[in-house]
Amino acid sequence: MTSKRFDLLLILPLAIFTLAFLILPLARLAVEAGSGPGGLANFVAILTEARFRNSLFVTLILAVVTTVATLTVATIAAQTLANRKFLGRGLLLSLLTFPLAFPGVVVGFMIILFGGRLGLVGGVTKSLFGTNVIFAYSLFGLFLGYLYFSVPRVLLTILAAAEKLDPSLVEAARSLGAGPFAIQRDVVLPALFPAMYTAGALCFATAMGAFGTAFTLATNIDVVPMLIYTEFTLATNASMAAAISIALGLITWVTLAIARSHAMRGEGV
Amino acid sequence: MHRRWTSLAGIVVTALLTLFLVIPVLLSVYAGLTVSYARGMSAGFTLDWVRQVWELYSETVWRSLAVALLTLMLTLLIGVPGAYALVRRGGRFARVVEEIVTLPVAVPGLALALALILSYGNLGIFRQSTLFVVVGHVLFTLPFMMRAVIAVLETIDWRTLDEGAASLGAPAWRRFIDVILPNVRPGVVAGALTVLTLSIGEFNLTWMLHTPMTKTLPVGLADAYASMRLEIASAYTLVFLIMIIPLLIGIQLVAGLTEKRMTS
Amino acid sequence: MNSPNPTAAVRNGSSITTRGLTKTFNGHRVLQPTDLEIAAGEILVLLGPSGCGKTTLLRLIAGLEQSDGPDMIRFDGEDVSAVPIEKRDVGMVFQSYALFPNMTVAENVGYGLKIRKMPRAQREEETKRLLALVGLEEYAGRRISAVSGGQRQRTALARALAIKPRVLLLDEPLAALDAVLRERLRVEIGLLLREFGITAVYVTHDQAEAMAIGDRIAVMQRGRIVQIDAPREIYHRPINDFVADFVGTMNRVRGSVRAGALILDAGETTARIAVGGPDRETTLCFRPEAARLAVDGGAVRARIRATTFFGATQRLVAEVSPECQLQLDLPSNQSFVPGQIISFDIDPAAILEFKPES
């Protein structure tokens, strides 16, 4: 029938683009990863070679800590904002979600302004204690940068869930004598879990793949994306870069897939 | 008593968070307009740094705008019909396709850029053109456009609208243009603003894909952060902020309008 | 009695014939092979509970579903089975109306004409005429979201009629409206369809709506048309228990027929109701309004359990025996109290007897 042909026409551009610029390149990446002098040993090298292993370890820890910290502050802030009406609420929400659009490089620059050589914190500590505290180029600076770009997105997701939470649930729990911590544990957090899973997974995946912030801060900590970049451009070891890329892609994709299945199960209850 | 204590703590955390997010932005604006950041307020304010940025980097601003508009055009052409096709088709096939199309959200941009370079790096003209950057941006932004359109399609009764138009004699393509497209417009607009914002700010892919002749704004920013004095870097950041603020306001307005329509 | 009875002065529609129309969804047969003859200008109501296949049958006639086999649908003898809906010239009124929210009331009504490339001036003229017909002239420029449920319903009807379709198909067109509006529009639609003299197939699960609108009613059950007849016949001469119960309340009494007269099994009766026929054990059925209060010495004695006042009539729940409770509709001018003993007769002509179902 003609409508069948039209359906085909609708999906044709998407099919061509995805095939040419996503599936084919990813396949090419996989071939590249296995075709270097090391062959499939490239993948083993990620775990055996200290440089790669340490980098993977640091990145994983950083991503996990970022995710936990982001979820904590975002959940607190979301509950604080959810059912409060006050003057300038819209403006405050805009300010909080504004950095959503910042590329990693800009976020890195924000951290430099905050804790760099001419940074705000250093300036304050210098005038108070005579020492210029600089943390922008350390692991802590990197962590703050990741927090900076993670909070807005996670906050938006959890806020949406918190606003949907029926306030009478909390009132019912209070009428039954539940204290604030019991209410959090038994009523509020279970309702927010699907959103927290989804947002947390995305936060983790973004942190694993973030490149711009580390690039701007130019720390001596090699997070995995920096490693891919140096392997490819400086060491011109394309197959090793490809192997690390695939490993990184798999980790983030699996995390997202697991979180999504958890979130769906949470919503199903 | 407890409640008051906990909500006070919540307000403190929220306030600190706001300061953490806002203060660096204000510092950056201030630094871009001050005569000398090291000497502080007393040195006075100037637009000289912005002027210098414009002389050095105006090309990256125009290129970023061009890339964003081209990216938008392509995501509209590919994503809107594609989203409708997937929703129409439904079932496992549609889910698998959506999963594949959404991969660029999960897979780090650096890995995608590497894959593109390995596949098309030898096609000299394509590799050196701005189009190569655009392809990367489309890859990355397409899922956002499709998600926005699919979300709206799921809230309207598109099947009955389509059948209604069919019963009046409209052929399939006519139904798409007359009935489906106008009714998914909120999704298309939201998706378009997101695509523009993401494209203008994209760095991870672009840093790998660009050539000295195809630098975009964020690439220029990275350049300035590494090699220019703080005031110029800040002034350049200011230019970036001015470009994305209207888009962000637009996104919020659209979201507000959609919400109002849902509740009415 | 099976002959269609269109009251239309003018005939604007095609006749519809289906032969062996069948539909299966995921291995589940939702429509058994169905043969149907609908005369030009006739209004046929498909009536049945949800899941009986009535909407599927309508969507097959519309061309929105593909039948299982090379089954046949003819409009005026012309085979349209392979014609897609956009070429089939059917007017369709959907349960959710399927009005286009991006267009005004007038643009919705005129859309089919625009597709047919009718010149603008003529199209506007025609749209105006239809809007006047359904009383919506003042709302022509309004958005769909700015008119009421009843006005949306009328817009949907006008839009479907505007293209001068060969047949008009209505899928539960009043289901989304509240009771008062539903009752009013039921009458309006019936009049309008007859005025147009168009062939219409009307799907509903509401028996009162079916009675008010249909020239004939096809009662459906489990993918099959059980009975197809004029409303009066369906109500007074249902062919089985299912149809009898679906279109109204039915009382059942067990008893025996001896020498042509009914003797109830249970209760304190002096029943002598002439039903005729050979001696037998049987179940007889009658509708609540077939009962008549006897002044003295009626056929059946019963004790009143409850009364419900309806205005013009009242309904009594009366107990002949603990196993046999009856519902009786009586004029409302006389008052009864629970516990009171009454005696009543049953109109012999209104008594039905179904053959036991095999």
Short mmCIF file of N, CA, C and O in Angstrom, two decimals, chain C residues 118-159:
data_model
loop_
_atom_site.label_atom_id
_atom_site.label_comp_id
_atom_site.label_asym_id
_atom_site.label_seq_id
_atom_site.Cartn_x
_atom_site.Cartn_y
_atom_site.Cartn_z
N MET C 118 -11.55 21.73 -3.96
CA MET C 118 -12.70 22.59 -4.25
C MET C 118 -12.23 24.05 -4.19
O MET C 118 -11.50 24.41 -3.27
N PRO C 119 -12.62 24.91 -5.15
CA PRO C 119 -12.18 26.31 -5.13
C PRO C 119 -12.56 26.98 -3.82
O PRO C 119 -13.61 26.69 -3.25
N ARG C 120 -11.70 27.90 -3.40
CA ARG C 120 -11.82 28.49 -2.07
C ARG C 120 -13.21 29.06 -1.77
O ARG C 120 -13.81 28.76 -0.73
N ALA C 121 -13.74 29.87 -2.70
CA ALA C 121 -15.03 30.54 -2.46
C ALA C 121 -16.13 29.51 -2.24
O ALA C 121 -16.92 29.59 -1.30
N GLN C 122 -16.14 28.51 -3.11
CA GLN C 122 -17.17 27.48 -3.03
C GLN C 122 -17.03 26.69 -1.73
O GLN C 122 -18.01 26.33 -1.08
N ARG C 123 -15.75 26.48 -1.36
CA ARG C 123 -15.47 25.72 -0.15
C ARG C 123 -16.00 26.46 1.08
O ARG C 123 -16.64 25.87 1.94
N GLU C 124 -15.75 27.77 1.09
CA GLU C 124 -16.21 28.55 2.24
C GLU C 124 -17.73 28.57 2.32
O GLU C 124 -18.31 28.48 3.40
N GLU C 125 -18.34 28.67 1.15
CA GLU C 125 -19.81 28.64 1.07
C GLU C 125 -20.34 27.33 1.67
O GLU C 125 -21.23 27.32 2.52
N GLU C 126 -19.75 26.25 1.22
CA GLU C 126 -20.18 24.91 1.63
C GLU C 126 -19.95 24.72 3.13
O GLU C 126 -20.80 24.17 3.85
N THR C 127 -18.80 25.18 3.61
CA THR C 127 -18.49 25.06 5.03
C THR C 127 -19.52 25.82 5.86
O THR C 127 -20.02 25.34 6.87
N LYS C 128 -19.86 27.01 5.38
CA LYS C 128 -20.82 27.86 6.09
C LYS C 128 -22.18 27.14 6.17
O LYS C 128 -22.84 27.12 7.20
N ARG C 129 -22.56 26.53 5.06
CA ARG C 129 -23.85 25.84 5.00
C ARG C 129 -23.88 24.71 6.05
O ARG C 129 -24.86 24.55 6.80
N LEU C 130 -22.80 23.96 6.12
CA LEU C 130 -22.76 22.84 7.06
C LEU C 130 -22.73 23.30 8.51
O LEU C 130 -23.39 22.72 9.37
N LEU C 131 -21.97 24.37 8.75
CA LEU C 131 -21.91 24.90 10.11
C LEU C 131 -23.29 25.38 10.54
O LEU C 131 -23.70 25.20 11.70
N ALA C 132 -24.04 25.98 9.60
CA ALA C 132 -25.39 26.45 9.91
C ALA C 132 -26.27 25.25 10.25
O ALA C 132 -27.08 25.28 11.18
N LEU C 133 -26.10 24.19 9.50
CA LEU C 133 -26.89 22.98 9.67
C LEU C 133 -26.75 22.40 11.08
O LEU C 133 -27.70 21.90 11.67
N VAL C 134 -25.51 22.47 11.63
CA VAL C 134 -25.31 21.92 12.97
C VAL C 134 -25.31 23.03 14.03
O VAL C 134 -24.98 22.79 15.19
N GLY C 135 -25.67 24.26 13.61
CA GLY C 135 -25.81 25.36 14.57
C GLY C 135 -24.50 25.87 15.14
O GLY C 135 -24.42 26.19 16.31
N LEU C 136 -23.47 25.94 14.27
CA LEU C 136 -22.17 26.35 14.79
C LEU C 136 -21.60 27.59 14.09
O LEU C 136 -20.42 27.87 14.19
N GLU C 137 -22.48 28.34 13.37
CA GLU C 137 -21.96 29.48 12.57
C GLU C 137 -21.10 30.41 13.42
O GLU C 137 -20.05 30.87 12.96
N GLU C 138 -21.55 30.66 14.66
CA GLU C 138 -20.82 31.65 15.47
C GLU C 138 -19.45 31.15 15.90
O GLU C 138 -18.61 31.93 16.33
N TYR C 139 -19.25 29.83 15.80
CA TYR C 139 -18.00 29.28 16.32
C TYR C 139 -17.00 28.97 15.22
O TYR C 139 -15.97 28.37 15.47
N ALA C 140 -17.32 29.41 13.98
CA ALA C 140 -16.50 29.04 12.83
C ALA C 140 -15.02 29.32 13.04
O ALA C 140 -14.17 28.50 12.71
N GLY C 141 -14.71 30.49 13.63
CA GLY C 141 -13.30 30.89 13.74
C GLY C 141 -12.62 30.41 15.00
O GLY C 141 -11.44 30.70 15.21
N ARG C 142 -13.36 29.67 15.84
CA ARG C 142 -12.77 29.24 17.11
C ARG C 142 -11.82 28.06 16.92
O ARG C 142 -12.01 27.22 16.06
N ARG C 143 -10.82 28.02 17.82
CA ARG C 143 -9.96 26.82 17.89
C ARG C 143 -10.76 25.69 18.51
O ARG C 143 -11.69 25.92 19.27
N ILE C 144 -10.35 24.47 18.22
CA ILE C 144 -11.04 23.30 18.76
C ILE C 144 -10.99 23.31 20.29
O ILE C 144 -11.95 22.96 20.97
N SER C 145 -9.84 23.78 20.81
CA SER C 145 -9.69 23.76 22.26
C SER C 145 -10.62 24.78 22.92
O SER C 145 -10.80 24.76 24.13
N ALA C 146 -11.22 25.69 22.12
CA ALA C 146 -12.04 26.74 22.70
C ALA C 146 -13.53 26.48 22.54
O ALA C 146 -14.34 27.37 22.75
N VAL C 147 -13.93 25.27 22.13
CA VAL C 147 -15.36 24.96 22.06
C VAL C 147 -15.67 23.77 22.96
O VAL C 147 -14.80 22.99 23.31
N SER C 148 -16.94 23.64 23.32
CA SER C 148 -17.36 22.62 24.28
C SER C 148 -17.43 21.23 23.66
O SER C 148 -17.33 21.08 22.44
N GLY C 149 -17.64 20.23 24.49
CA GLY C 149 -17.72 18.85 24.03
C GLY C 149 -18.82 18.65 22.99
O GLY C 149 -18.60 18.04 21.95
N GLY C 150 -19.99 19.21 23.26
CA GLY C 150 -21.10 19.06 22.33
C GLY C 150 -20.81 19.75 21.00
O GLY C 150 -21.15 19.23 19.93
N GLN C 151 -20.13 20.91 21.06
CA GLN C 151 -19.79 21.63 19.83
C GLN C 151 -18.73 20.87 19.04
O GLN C 151 -18.74 20.84 17.81
N ARG C 152 -17.81 20.23 19.75
CA ARG C 152 -16.81 19.40 19.07
C ARG C 152 -17.50 18.26 18.33
O ARG C 152 -17.17 17.94 17.18
N GLN C 153 -18.47 17.65 19.03
CA GLN C 153 -19.20 16.54 18.43
C GLN C 153 -19.86 16.99 17.12
O GLN C 153 -19.77 16.33 16.10
N ARG C 154 -20.51 18.16 17.16
CA ARG C 154 -21.19 18.66 15.96
C ARG C 154 -20.19 19.01 14.86
O ARG C 154 -20.45 18.79 13.68
N THR C 155 -19.04 19.53 15.27
CA THR C 155 -18.01 19.85 14.27
C THR C 155 -17.56 18.57 13.55
O THR C 155 -17.42 18.54 12.33
N ALA C 156 -17.36 17.52 14.35
CA ALA C 156 -16.91 16.26 13.77
C ALA C 156 -17.94 15.73 12.78
O ALA C 156 -17.61 15.24 11.70
N LEU C 157 -19.23 15.87 13.14
CA LEU C 157 -20.30 15.40 12.27
C LEU C 157 -20.34 16.22 10.98
O LEU C 157 -20.43 15.66 9.87
N ALA C 158 -20.23 17.55 11.13
CA ALA C 158 -20.26 18.42 9.96
C ALA C 158 -19.08 18.13 9.04
O ALA C 158 -19.21 18.11 7.82
N ARG C 159 -17.91 17.88 9.64
CA ARG C 159 -16.72 17.61 8.84
C ARG C 159 -16.89 16.33 8.02
O ARG C 159 -16.50 16.26 6.86
#
